[in-house]
Short mmCIF file of C-alpha atoms in Angstrom, two decimals:
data_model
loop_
_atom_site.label_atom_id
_atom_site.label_comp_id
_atom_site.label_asym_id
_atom_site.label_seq_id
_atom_site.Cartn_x
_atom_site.Cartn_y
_atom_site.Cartn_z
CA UNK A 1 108.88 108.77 26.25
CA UNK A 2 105.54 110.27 26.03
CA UNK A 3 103.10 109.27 23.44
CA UNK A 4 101.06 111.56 21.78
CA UNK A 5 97.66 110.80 22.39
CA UNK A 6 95.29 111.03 19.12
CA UNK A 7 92.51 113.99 20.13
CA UNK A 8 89.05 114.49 18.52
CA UNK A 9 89.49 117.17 16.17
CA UNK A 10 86.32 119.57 15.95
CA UNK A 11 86.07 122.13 12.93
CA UNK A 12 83.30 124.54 15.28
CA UNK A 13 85.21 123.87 18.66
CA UNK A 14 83.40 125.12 21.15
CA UNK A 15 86.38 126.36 23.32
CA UNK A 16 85.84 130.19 24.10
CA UNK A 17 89.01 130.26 26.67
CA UNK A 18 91.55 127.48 27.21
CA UNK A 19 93.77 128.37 30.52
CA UNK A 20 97.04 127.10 31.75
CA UNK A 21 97.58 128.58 35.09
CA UNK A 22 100.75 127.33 37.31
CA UNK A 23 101.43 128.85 41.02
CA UNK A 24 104.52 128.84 42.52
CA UNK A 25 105.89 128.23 46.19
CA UNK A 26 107.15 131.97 46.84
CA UNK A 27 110.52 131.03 49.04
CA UNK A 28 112.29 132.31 48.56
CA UNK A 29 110.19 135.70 47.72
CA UNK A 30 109.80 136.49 43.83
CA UNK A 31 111.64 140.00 42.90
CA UNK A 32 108.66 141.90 41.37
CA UNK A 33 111.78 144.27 39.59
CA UNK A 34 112.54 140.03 37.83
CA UNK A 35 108.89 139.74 36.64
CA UNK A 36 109.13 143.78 35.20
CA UNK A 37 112.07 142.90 33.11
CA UNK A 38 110.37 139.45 31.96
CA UNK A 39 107.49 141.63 30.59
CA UNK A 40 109.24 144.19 28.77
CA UNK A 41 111.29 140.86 26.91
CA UNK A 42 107.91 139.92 25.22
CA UNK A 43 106.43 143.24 25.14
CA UNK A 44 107.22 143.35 21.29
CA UNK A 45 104.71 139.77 21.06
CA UNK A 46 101.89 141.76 23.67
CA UNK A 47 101.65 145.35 23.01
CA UNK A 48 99.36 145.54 26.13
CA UNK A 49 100.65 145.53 29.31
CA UNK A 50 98.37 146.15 32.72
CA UNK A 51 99.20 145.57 36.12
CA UNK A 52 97.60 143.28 38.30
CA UNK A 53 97.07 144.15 41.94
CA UNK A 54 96.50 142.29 45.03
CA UNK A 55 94.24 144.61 47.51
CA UNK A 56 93.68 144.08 51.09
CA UNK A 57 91.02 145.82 53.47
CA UNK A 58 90.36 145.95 56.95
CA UNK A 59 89.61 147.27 60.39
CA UNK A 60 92.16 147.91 63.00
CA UNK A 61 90.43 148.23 66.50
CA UNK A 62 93.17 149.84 68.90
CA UNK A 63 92.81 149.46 72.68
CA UNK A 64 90.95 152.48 73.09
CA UNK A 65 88.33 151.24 71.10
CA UNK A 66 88.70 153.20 67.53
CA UNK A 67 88.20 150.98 64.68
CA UNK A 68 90.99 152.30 61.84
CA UNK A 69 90.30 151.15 58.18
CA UNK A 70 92.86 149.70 56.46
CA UNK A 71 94.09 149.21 52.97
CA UNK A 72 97.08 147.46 51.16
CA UNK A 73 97.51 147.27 47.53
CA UNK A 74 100.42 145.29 46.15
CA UNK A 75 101.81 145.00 42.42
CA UNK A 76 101.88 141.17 41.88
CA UNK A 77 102.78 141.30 38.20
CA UNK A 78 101.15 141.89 34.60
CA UNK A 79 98.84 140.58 32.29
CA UNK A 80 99.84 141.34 28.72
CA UNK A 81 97.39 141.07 25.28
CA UNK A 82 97.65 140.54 21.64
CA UNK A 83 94.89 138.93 19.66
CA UNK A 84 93.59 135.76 20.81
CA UNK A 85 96.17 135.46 23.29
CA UNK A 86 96.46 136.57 27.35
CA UNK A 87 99.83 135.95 29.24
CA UNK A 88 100.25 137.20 33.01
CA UNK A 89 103.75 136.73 34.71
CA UNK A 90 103.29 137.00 38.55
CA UNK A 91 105.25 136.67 41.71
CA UNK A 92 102.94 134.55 42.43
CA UNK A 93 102.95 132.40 39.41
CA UNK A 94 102.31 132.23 35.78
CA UNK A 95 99.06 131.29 33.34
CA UNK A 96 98.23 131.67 29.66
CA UNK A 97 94.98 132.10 27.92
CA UNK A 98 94.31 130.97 24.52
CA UNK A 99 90.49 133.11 22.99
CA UNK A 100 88.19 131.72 20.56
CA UNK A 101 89.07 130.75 17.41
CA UNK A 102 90.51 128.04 19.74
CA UNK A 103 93.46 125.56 17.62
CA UNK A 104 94.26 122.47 19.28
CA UNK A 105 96.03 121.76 22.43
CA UNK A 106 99.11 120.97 20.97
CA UNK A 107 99.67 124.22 20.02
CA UNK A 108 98.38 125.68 23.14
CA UNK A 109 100.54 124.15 25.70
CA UNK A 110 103.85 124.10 23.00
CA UNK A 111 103.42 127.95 23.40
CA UNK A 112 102.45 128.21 26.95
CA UNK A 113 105.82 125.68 27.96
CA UNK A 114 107.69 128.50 25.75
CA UNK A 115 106.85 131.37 28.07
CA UNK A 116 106.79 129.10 30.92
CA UNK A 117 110.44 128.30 30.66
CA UNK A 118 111.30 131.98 30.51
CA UNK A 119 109.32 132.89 33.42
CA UNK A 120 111.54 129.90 35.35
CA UNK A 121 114.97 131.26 33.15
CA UNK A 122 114.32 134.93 34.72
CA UNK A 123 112.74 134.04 38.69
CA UNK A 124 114.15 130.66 38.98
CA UNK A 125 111.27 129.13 41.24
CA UNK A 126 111.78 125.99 42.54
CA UNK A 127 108.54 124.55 42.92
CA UNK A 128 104.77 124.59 42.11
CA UNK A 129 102.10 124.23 44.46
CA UNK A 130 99.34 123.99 41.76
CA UNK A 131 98.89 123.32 38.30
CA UNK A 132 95.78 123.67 35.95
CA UNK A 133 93.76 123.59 33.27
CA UNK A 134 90.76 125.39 32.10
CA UNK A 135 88.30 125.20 29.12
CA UNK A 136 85.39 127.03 28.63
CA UNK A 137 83.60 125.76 26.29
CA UNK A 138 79.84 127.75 24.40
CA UNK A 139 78.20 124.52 23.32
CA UNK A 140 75.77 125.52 20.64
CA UNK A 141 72.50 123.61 21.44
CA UNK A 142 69.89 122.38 18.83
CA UNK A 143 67.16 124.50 17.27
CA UNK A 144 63.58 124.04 18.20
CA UNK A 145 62.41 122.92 21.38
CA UNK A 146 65.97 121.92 23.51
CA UNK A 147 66.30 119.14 26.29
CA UNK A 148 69.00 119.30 27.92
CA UNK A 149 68.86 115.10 27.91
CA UNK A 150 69.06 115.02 24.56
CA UNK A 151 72.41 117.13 24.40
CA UNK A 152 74.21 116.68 27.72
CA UNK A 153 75.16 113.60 29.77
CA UNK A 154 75.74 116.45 32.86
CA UNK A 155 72.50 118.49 33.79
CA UNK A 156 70.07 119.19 36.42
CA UNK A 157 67.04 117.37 36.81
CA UNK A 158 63.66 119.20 38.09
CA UNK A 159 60.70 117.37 40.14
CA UNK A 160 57.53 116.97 38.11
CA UNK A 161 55.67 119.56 39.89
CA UNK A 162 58.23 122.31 39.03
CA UNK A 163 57.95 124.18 36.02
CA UNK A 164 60.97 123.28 33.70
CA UNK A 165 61.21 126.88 31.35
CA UNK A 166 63.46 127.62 34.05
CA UNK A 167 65.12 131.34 32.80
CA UNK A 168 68.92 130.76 34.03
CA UNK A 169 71.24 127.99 35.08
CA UNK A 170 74.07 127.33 37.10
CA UNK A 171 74.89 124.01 38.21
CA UNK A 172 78.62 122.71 39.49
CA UNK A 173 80.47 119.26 40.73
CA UNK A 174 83.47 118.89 42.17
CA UNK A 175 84.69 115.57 41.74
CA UNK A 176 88.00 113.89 43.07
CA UNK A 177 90.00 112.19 40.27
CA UNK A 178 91.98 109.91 42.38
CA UNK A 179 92.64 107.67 39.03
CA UNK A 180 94.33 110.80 37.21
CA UNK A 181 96.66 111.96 40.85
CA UNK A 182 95.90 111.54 44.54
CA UNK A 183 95.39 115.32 44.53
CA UNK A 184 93.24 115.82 41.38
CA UNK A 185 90.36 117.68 41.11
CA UNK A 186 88.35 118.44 38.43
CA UNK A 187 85.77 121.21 38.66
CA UNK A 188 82.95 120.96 36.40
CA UNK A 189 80.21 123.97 35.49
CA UNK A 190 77.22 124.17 33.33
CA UNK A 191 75.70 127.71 33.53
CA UNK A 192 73.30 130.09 30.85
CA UNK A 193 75.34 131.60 28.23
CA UNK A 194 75.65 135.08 27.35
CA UNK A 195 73.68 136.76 24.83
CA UNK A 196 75.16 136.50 21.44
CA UNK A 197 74.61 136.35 17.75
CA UNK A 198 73.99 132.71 16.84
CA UNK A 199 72.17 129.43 18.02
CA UNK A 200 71.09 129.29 21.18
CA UNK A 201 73.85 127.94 23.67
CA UNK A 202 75.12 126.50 27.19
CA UNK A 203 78.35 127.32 28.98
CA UNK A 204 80.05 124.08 29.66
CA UNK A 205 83.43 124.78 32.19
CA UNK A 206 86.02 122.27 32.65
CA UNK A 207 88.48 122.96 35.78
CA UNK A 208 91.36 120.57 36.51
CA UNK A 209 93.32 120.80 39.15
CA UNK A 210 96.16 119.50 41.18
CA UNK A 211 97.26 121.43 43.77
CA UNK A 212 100.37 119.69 45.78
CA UNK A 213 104.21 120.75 45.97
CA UNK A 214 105.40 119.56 41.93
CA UNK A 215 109.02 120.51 41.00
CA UNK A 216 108.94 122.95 38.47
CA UNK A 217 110.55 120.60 36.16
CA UNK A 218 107.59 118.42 36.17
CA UNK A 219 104.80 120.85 35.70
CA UNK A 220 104.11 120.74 32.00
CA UNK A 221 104.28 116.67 32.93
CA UNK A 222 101.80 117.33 35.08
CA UNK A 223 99.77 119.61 32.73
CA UNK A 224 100.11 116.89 29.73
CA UNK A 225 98.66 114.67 31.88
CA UNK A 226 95.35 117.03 32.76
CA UNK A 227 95.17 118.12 29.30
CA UNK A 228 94.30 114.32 28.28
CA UNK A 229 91.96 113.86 30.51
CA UNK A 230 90.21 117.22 30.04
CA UNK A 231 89.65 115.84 26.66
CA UNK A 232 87.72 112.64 28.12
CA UNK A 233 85.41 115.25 30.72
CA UNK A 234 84.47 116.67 27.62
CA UNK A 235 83.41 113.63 25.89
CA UNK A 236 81.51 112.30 28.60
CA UNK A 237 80.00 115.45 29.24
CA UNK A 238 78.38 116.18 25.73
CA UNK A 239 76.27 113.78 23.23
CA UNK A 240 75.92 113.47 19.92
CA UNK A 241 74.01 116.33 19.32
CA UNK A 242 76.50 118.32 20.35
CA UNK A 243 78.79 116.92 18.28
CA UNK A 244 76.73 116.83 14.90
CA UNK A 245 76.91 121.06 16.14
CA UNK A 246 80.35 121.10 16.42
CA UNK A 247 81.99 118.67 13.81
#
């Protein structure tokens, strides 16, 4: 059995989107006509539906010489709304997106398993090829004059003879995690928030991934796992500063 791990509870979290996001082996093929009656089943819980597309372009050259454009657009499924909330059931997969005011992940990933296991009840996939998880997190950073050192164990570092009122920022690492899964890769951003009401801020992205063949049975195992150690990223990533912000 799987203990619960205790998790730093933050009053201000910083979390503007948290993302599950599961992809499926497509063989055999996904009905799209399955995934249109799995939408209109929650469309009472989302009121918005929209399709999402997968678009192609190209040239064709033909012996002759003629170049012929080309384009393909395919229905691969829908992404439905409500507030604070984003679900989108593809043939291609599955992923849920809980907005800002973020809860805890408990919550999160108890209602993400829930639409999970209708998506598998209604297309019956077998297995995964990659599972995820996402947080994008608007750390609010101090008033006054800001150093990054001061707030952020993860940040770029300029020579002396550079100026450092540098206007934007965007800075990632990819880094395997060989001690979480063989396969594991967590994808880490820092980038210049967007203009908003409030403190000044910094756009800290957390990306985990493993992408490998996973039964289906196994992928919120999988997901537990990454939504641990997203929790320790996080920690490393920020100091106290950030947490005095944030508590």
């Amino acid at each position: 059995m799987t203990v619960a791990k205790d998790r730093r509870h933050y009053s201000k979290a910083p979390v503007v989107e948290a993302l599950i996001d599961i992809q499926i082996e497509q063989v055999p093929a996904v009905d799209l006509a399955a995934v249109e009656r799995l939408t209109q089943a929650v469309l009472p819980e989302f009121p918005t539906r929209l399709p999402l597309h997968h678009l192609q372009m190209g040239f064709q050259v033909s012996p002759g010489g003629d170049a012929e454009f080309m384009k393909d657009q395919q229905t691969l499924g829908y992404r439905l709304d409500r507030p604070g909330r984003v679900l989108q059931f593809r043939t291609t997969g599955f992923s849920y997106s809980h907005l800002a005011p973020y809860s805890d992940w408990t919550t999160f990933s108890a209602e993400a398993q829930g639409y999970w296991d209708l998506y598998l009840d209604a297309l019956a996939p077998t297995r995964a090829n990659r599972c995820a998880v996402r947080m994008i997190n608007r750390l609010p950073l101090p008033a006054g004059d800001i150093r990054l050192v001061n707030c952020l164990n993860f940040y770029p570092t300029l020579p002396d003879s550079l100026p450092t009122n540098a206007q934007s920022l965007f800075m990632q690492l990819q880094l395997p995690m060989k001690q979480v899964d063989p396969d594991a890769i967590a994808i880490l951003g820092l980038y210049s928030a967007p203009p908003a009401p409030g403190p000044n801020a910094i756009m800290l992205d957390i990306d985990f991934v493993i992408q490998r063949s996973i039964p289906v049975g196994e992928a919120f195992q999988v997901l537990a796992i990454l939504g641990d150690k997203k929790d320790e990223i996080f920690e490393a990533c920020i100091t106290d500063e950030i947490r005095k912000l944030i508590a």
